[in-house]
């Protein structure tokens, strides 16, 4: 019974244009599809709220994830509020974070990705996804949905 809508399908920082602290554009809609909105929420959190480097590599920054969810609940400025995520959606968020990282791993293995990014960059994305999956396997990520 979750709401479905047209989702971006690849919603992360590199596909958002900012100017003066305001979003001025969202682009790269090649993966847009009718799906659960939790798909885009998890993709954004996977991209923005997991540490990429250092001793904390792969660790979910729960405060950043919660801040994203709070912003999502408030909606994007003039467009008005977005529907609040259902409790069932929030409960499933940790598994959707797994999915987002697994899809990133799949993406890094595609020959086109490796050609566009280069081997070193593709390997960096793959390492990040593996570290995040490892962290998710050892920790309870449900704290972000509380």
PDB file of N, CA and C in Angstrom, residues 42-43 45-53 56-60 94-109 113-114 117 120-138:
ATOM      1  N   UNK A  42      16.291   6.536  -0.362  1.00  0.00           N
ATOM      2  CA  UNK A  42      17.429   5.684  -0.017  1.00  0.00           C
ATOM      3  C   UNK A  42      18.640   5.988  -0.891  1.00  0.00           C
ATOM      4  N   UNK A  43      18.428   6.238  -2.171  1.00  0.00           N
ATOM      5  CA  UNK A  43      19.538   6.556  -3.065  1.00  0.00           C
ATOM      6  C   UNK A  43      20.232   7.838  -2.621  1.00  0.00           C
ATOM      7  N   UNK A  45      20.221   9.217   0.454  1.00  0.00           N
ATOM      8  CA  UNK A  45      20.911   8.988   1.729  1.00  0.00           C
ATOM      9  C   UNK A  45      22.174   8.169   1.513  1.00  0.00           C
ATOM     10  N   UNK A  46      22.114   7.168   0.647  1.00  0.00           N
ATOM     11  CA  UNK A  46      23.299   6.351   0.366  1.00  0.00           C
ATOM     12  C   UNK A  46      24.422   7.205  -0.205  1.00  0.00           C
ATOM     13  N   UNK A  47      24.078   8.181  -1.009  1.00  0.00           N
ATOM     14  CA  UNK A  47      25.073   9.051  -1.629  1.00  0.00           C
ATOM     15  C   UNK A  47      25.595  10.121  -0.678  1.00  0.00           C
ATOM     16  N   UNK A  48      24.708  10.666   0.141  1.00  0.00           N
ATOM     17  CA  UNK A  48      25.056  11.852   0.924  1.00  0.00           C
ATOM     18  C   UNK A  48      25.462  11.580   2.366  1.00  0.00           C
ATOM     19  N   UNK A  49      25.000  10.504   2.967  1.00  0.00           N
ATOM     20  CA  UNK A  49      25.149  10.359   4.419  1.00  0.00           C
ATOM     21  C   UNK A  49      26.060   9.215   4.853  1.00  0.00           C
ATOM     22  N   UNK A  50      26.780   8.599   3.931  1.00  0.00           N
ATOM     23  CA  UNK A  50      27.755   7.575   4.303  1.00  0.00           C
ATOM     24  C   UNK A  50      29.155   8.145   4.083  1.00  0.00           C
ATOM     25  N   UNK A  51      30.034   7.961   5.062  1.00  0.00           N
ATOM     26  CA  UNK A  51      31.412   8.442   4.932  1.00  0.00           C
ATOM     27  C   UNK A  51      32.105   7.734   3.776  1.00  0.00           C
ATOM     28  N   UNK A  52      32.893   8.498   3.039  1.00  0.00           N
ATOM     29  CA  UNK A  52      33.603   7.947   1.894  1.00  0.00           C
ATOM     30  C   UNK A  52      35.027   7.525   2.231  1.00  0.00           C
ATOM     31  N   UNK A  53      35.690   8.212   3.172  1.00  0.00           N
ATOM     32  CA  UNK A  53      37.117   7.997   3.386  1.00  0.00           C
ATOM     33  C   UNK A  53      37.468   7.886   4.866  1.00  0.00           C
ATOM     34  N   UNK A  56      36.449   6.110   9.230  1.00  0.00           N
ATOM     35  CA  UNK A  56      34.990   5.988   9.293  1.00  0.00           C
ATOM     36  C   UNK A  56      34.376   5.605   7.945  1.00  0.00           C
ATOM     37  N   UNK A  57      35.185   5.212   6.979  1.00  0.00           N
ATOM     38  CA  UNK A  57      34.682   4.890   5.642  1.00  0.00           C
ATOM     39  C   UNK A  57      33.567   3.857   5.718  1.00  0.00           C
ATOM     40  N   UNK A  58      32.472   4.154   5.039  1.00  0.00           N
ATOM     41  CA  UNK A  58      31.336   3.250   4.987  1.00  0.00           C
ATOM     42  C   UNK A  58      30.321   3.458   6.093  1.00  0.00           C
ATOM     43  N   UNK A  59      30.666   4.244   7.120  1.00  0.00           N
ATOM     44  CA  UNK A  59      29.758   4.444   8.256  1.00  0.00           C
ATOM     45  C   UNK A  59      28.653   5.434   7.895  1.00  0.00           C
ATOM     46  N   UNK A  60      27.439   5.086   8.254  1.00  0.00           N
ATOM     47  CA  UNK A  60      26.295   5.968   8.069  1.00  0.00           C
ATOM     48  C   UNK A  60      26.358   7.081   9.099  1.00  0.00           C
ATOM     49  N   UNK A  94      16.294   0.828   6.001  1.00  0.00           N
ATOM     50  CA  UNK A  94      17.596   0.155   6.028  1.00  0.00           C
ATOM     51  C   UNK A  94      17.788  -0.860   4.904  1.00  0.00           C
ATOM     52  N   UNK A  95      16.737  -1.605   4.545  1.00  0.00           N
ATOM     53  CA  UNK A  95      16.864  -2.568   3.438  1.00  0.00           C
ATOM     54  C   UNK A  95      16.981  -1.838   2.099  1.00  0.00           C
ATOM     55  N   UNK A  96      16.341  -0.697   1.965  1.00  0.00           N
ATOM     56  CA  UNK A  96      16.481   0.094   0.746  1.00  0.00           C
ATOM     57  C   UNK A  96      17.877   0.701   0.640  1.00  0.00           C
ATOM     58  N   UNK A  97      18.512   0.983   1.781  1.00  0.00           N
ATOM     59  CA  UNK A  97      19.908   1.438   1.752  1.00  0.00           C
ATOM     60  C   UNK A  97      20.804   0.315   1.245  1.00  0.00           C
ATOM     61  N   UNK A  98      20.530  -0.929   1.664  1.00  0.00           N
ATOM     62  CA  UNK A  98      21.249  -2.080   1.109  1.00  0.00           C
ATOM     63  C   UNK A  98      21.089  -2.107  -0.410  1.00  0.00           C
ATOM     64  N   UNK A  99      19.847  -1.975  -0.856  1.00  0.00           N
ATOM     65  CA  UNK A  99      19.550  -2.022  -2.294  1.00  0.00           C
ATOM     66  C   UNK A  99      20.296  -0.922  -3.044  1.00  0.00           C
ATOM     67  N   UNK A 100      20.296   0.287  -2.504  1.00  0.00           N
ATOM     68  CA  UNK A 100      20.973   1.400  -3.185  1.00  0.00           C
ATOM     69  C   UNK A 100      22.459   1.099  -3.362  1.00  0.00           C
ATOM     70  N   UNK A 101      23.088   0.524  -2.346  1.00  0.00           N
ATOM     71  CA  UNK A 101      24.517   0.208  -2.454  1.00  0.00           C
ATOM     72  C   UNK A 101      24.767  -0.981  -3.377  1.00  0.00           C
ATOM     73  N   UNK A 102      23.878  -1.961  -3.363  1.00  0.00           N
ATOM     74  CA  UNK A 102      24.021  -3.084  -4.295  1.00  0.00           C
ATOM     75  C   UNK A 102      23.886  -2.611  -5.742  1.00  0.00           C
ATOM     76  N   UNK A 103      22.967  -1.695  -5.984  1.00  0.00           N
ATOM     77  CA  UNK A 103      22.806  -1.152  -7.341  1.00  0.00           C
ATOM     78  C   UNK A 103      24.020  -0.324  -7.752  1.00  0.00           C
ATOM     79  N   UNK A 104      24.646   0.355  -6.794  1.00  0.00           N
ATOM     80  CA  UNK A 104      25.880   1.082  -7.095  1.00  0.00           C
ATOM     81  C   UNK A 104      26.976   0.107  -7.504  1.00  0.00           C
ATOM     82  N   UNK A 105      27.085  -1.013  -6.781  1.00  0.00           N
ATOM     83  CA  UNK A 105      28.076  -2.025  -7.168  1.00  0.00           C
ATOM     84  C   UNK A 105      27.818  -2.541  -8.576  1.00  0.00           C
ATOM     85  N   UNK A 106      26.571  -2.831  -8.881  1.00  0.00           N
ATOM     86  CA  UNK A 106      26.235  -3.298 -10.225  1.00  0.00           C
ATOM     87  C   UNK A 106      26.644  -2.263 -11.269  1.00  0.00           C
ATOM     88  N   UNK A 107      26.341  -0.996 -10.996  1.00  0.00           N
ATOM     89  CA  UNK A 107      26.650   0.097 -11.913  1.00  0.00           C
ATOM     90  C   UNK A 107      28.151   0.192 -12.163  1.00  0.00           C
ATOM     91  N   UNK A 108      28.974  -0.011 -11.106  1.00  0.00           N
ATOM     92  CA  UNK A 108      30.427   0.108 -11.277  1.00  0.00           C
ATOM     93  C   UNK A 108      31.002  -1.007 -12.135  1.00  0.00           C
ATOM     94  N   UNK A 109      30.267  -2.109 -12.266  1.00  0.00           N
ATOM     95  CA  UNK A 109      30.758  -3.229 -13.066  1.00  0.00           C
ATOM     96  C   UNK A 109      30.406  -3.111 -14.542  1.00  0.00           C
ATOM     97  N   UNK A 113      30.143   2.327 -17.624  1.00  0.00           N
ATOM     98  CA  UNK A 113      30.511   3.100 -16.433  1.00  0.00           C
ATOM     99  C   UNK A 113      32.023   3.183 -16.311  1.00  0.00           C
ATOM    100  N   UNK A 114      32.671   2.070 -16.493  1.00  0.00           N
ATOM    101  CA  UNK A 114      34.126   2.042 -16.352  1.00  0.00           C
ATOM    102  C   UNK A 114      34.800   2.877 -17.439  1.00  0.00           C
ATOM    103  N   UNK A 117      33.889   6.740 -16.364  1.00  0.00           N
ATOM    104  CA  UNK A 117      34.533   7.207 -15.135  1.00  0.00           C
ATOM    105  C   UNK A 117      36.024   6.925 -15.092  1.00  0.00           C
ATOM    106  N   UNK A 120      39.859   3.822 -11.969  1.00  0.00           N
ATOM    107  CA  UNK A 120      40.119   4.285 -10.596  1.00  0.00           C
ATOM    108  C   UNK A 120      38.853   4.843  -9.950  1.00  0.00           C
ATOM    109  N   UNK A 121      38.106   5.659 -10.678  1.00  0.00           N
ATOM    110  CA  UNK A 121      36.875   6.231 -10.112  1.00  0.00           C
ATOM    111  C   UNK A 121      35.807   5.162  -9.898  1.00  0.00           C
ATOM    112  N   UNK A 122      35.658   4.259 -10.861  1.00  0.00           N
ATOM    113  CA  UNK A 122      34.677   3.183 -10.709  1.00  0.00           C
ATOM    114  C   UNK A 122      35.028   2.321  -9.500  1.00  0.00           C
ATOM    115  N   UNK A 123      36.324   2.042  -9.326  1.00  0.00           N
ATOM    116  CA  UNK A 123      36.747   1.255  -8.168  1.00  0.00           C
ATOM    117  C   UNK A 123      36.485   2.003  -6.862  1.00  0.00           C
ATOM    118  N   UNK A 124      36.609   3.315  -6.872  1.00  0.00           N
ATOM    119  CA  UNK A 124      36.329   4.112  -5.663  1.00  0.00           C
ATOM    120  C   UNK A 124      34.851   4.010  -5.288  1.00  0.00           C
ATOM    121  N   UNK A 125      33.963   4.131  -6.277  1.00  0.00           N
ATOM    122  CA  UNK A 125      32.520   3.950  -6.018  1.00  0.00           C
ATOM    123  C   UNK A 125      32.239   2.547  -5.480  1.00  0.00           C
ATOM    124  N   UNK A 126      32.874   1.540  -6.090  1.00  0.00           N
ATOM    125  CA  UNK A 126      32.652   0.154  -5.662  1.00  0.00           C
ATOM    126  C   UNK A 126      33.137  -0.049  -4.229  1.00  0.00           C
ATOM    127  N   UNK A 127      34.294   0.514  -3.897  1.00  0.00           N
ATOM    128  CA  UNK A 127      34.819   0.389  -2.530  1.00  0.00           C
ATOM    129  C   UNK A 127      33.857   1.046  -1.543  1.00  0.00           C
ATOM    130  N   UNK A 128      33.371   2.222  -1.892  1.00  0.00           N
ATOM    131  CA  UNK A 128      32.431   2.928  -1.016  1.00  0.00           C
ATOM    132  C   UNK A 128      31.180   2.067  -0.776  1.00  0.00           C
ATOM    133  N   UNK A 129      30.640   1.502  -1.834  1.00  0.00           N
ATOM    134  CA  UNK A 129      29.432   0.681  -1.705  1.00  0.00           C
ATOM    135  C   UNK A 129      29.709  -0.557  -0.850  1.00  0.00           C
ATOM    136  N   UNK A 130      30.847  -1.204  -1.054  1.00  0.00           N
ATOM    137  CA  UNK A 130      31.193  -2.392  -0.254  1.00  0.00           C
ATOM    138  C   UNK A 130      31.362  -2.038   1.222  1.00  0.00           C
ATOM    139  N   UNK A 131      32.021  -0.909   1.500  1.00  0.00           N
ATOM    140  CA  UNK A 131      32.218  -0.489   2.897  1.00  0.00           C
ATOM    141  C   UNK A 131      30.874  -0.167   3.553  1.00  0.00           C
ATOM    142  N   UNK A 132      29.987   0.493   2.821  1.00  0.00           N
ATOM    143  CA  UNK A 132      28.665   0.833   3.368  1.00  0.00           C
ATOM    144  C   UNK A 132      27.852  -0.441   3.625  1.00  0.00           C
ATOM    145  N   UNK A 133      27.887  -1.375   2.695  1.00  0.00           N
ATOM    146  CA  UNK A 133      27.175  -2.647   2.902  1.00  0.00           C
ATOM    147  C   UNK A 133      27.730  -3.395   4.106  1.00  0.00           C
ATOM    148  N   UNK A 134      29.025  -3.363   4.274  1.00  0.00           N
ATOM    149  CA  UNK A 134      29.640  -4.009   5.429  1.00  0.00           C
ATOM    150  C   UNK A 134      29.164  -3.345   6.721  1.00  0.00           C
ATOM    151  N   UNK A 135      29.143  -2.003   6.740  1.00  0.00           N
ATOM    152  CA  UNK A 135      28.660  -1.282   7.925  1.00  0.00           C
ATOM    153  C   UNK A 135      27.200  -1.632   8.198  1.00  0.00           C
ATOM    154  N   UNK A 136      26.376  -1.620   7.162  1.00  0.00           N
ATOM    155  CA  UNK A 136      24.954  -1.941   7.332  1.00  0.00           C
ATOM    156  C   UNK A 136      24.762  -3.355   7.856  1.00  0.00           C
ATOM    157  N   UNK A 137      25.619  -4.281   7.455  1.00  0.00           N
ATOM    158  CA  UNK A 137      25.526  -5.653   7.934  1.00  0.00           C
ATOM    159  C   UNK A 137      25.888  -5.815   9.403  1.00  0.00           C
ATOM    160  N   UNK A 138      26.704  -4.896   9.914  1.00  0.00           N
ATOM    161  CA  UNK A 138      27.157  -4.978  11.303  1.00  0.00           C
ATOM    162  C   UNK A 138      26.377  -4.073  12.258  1.00  0.00           C
TER     163      UNK A 138
END
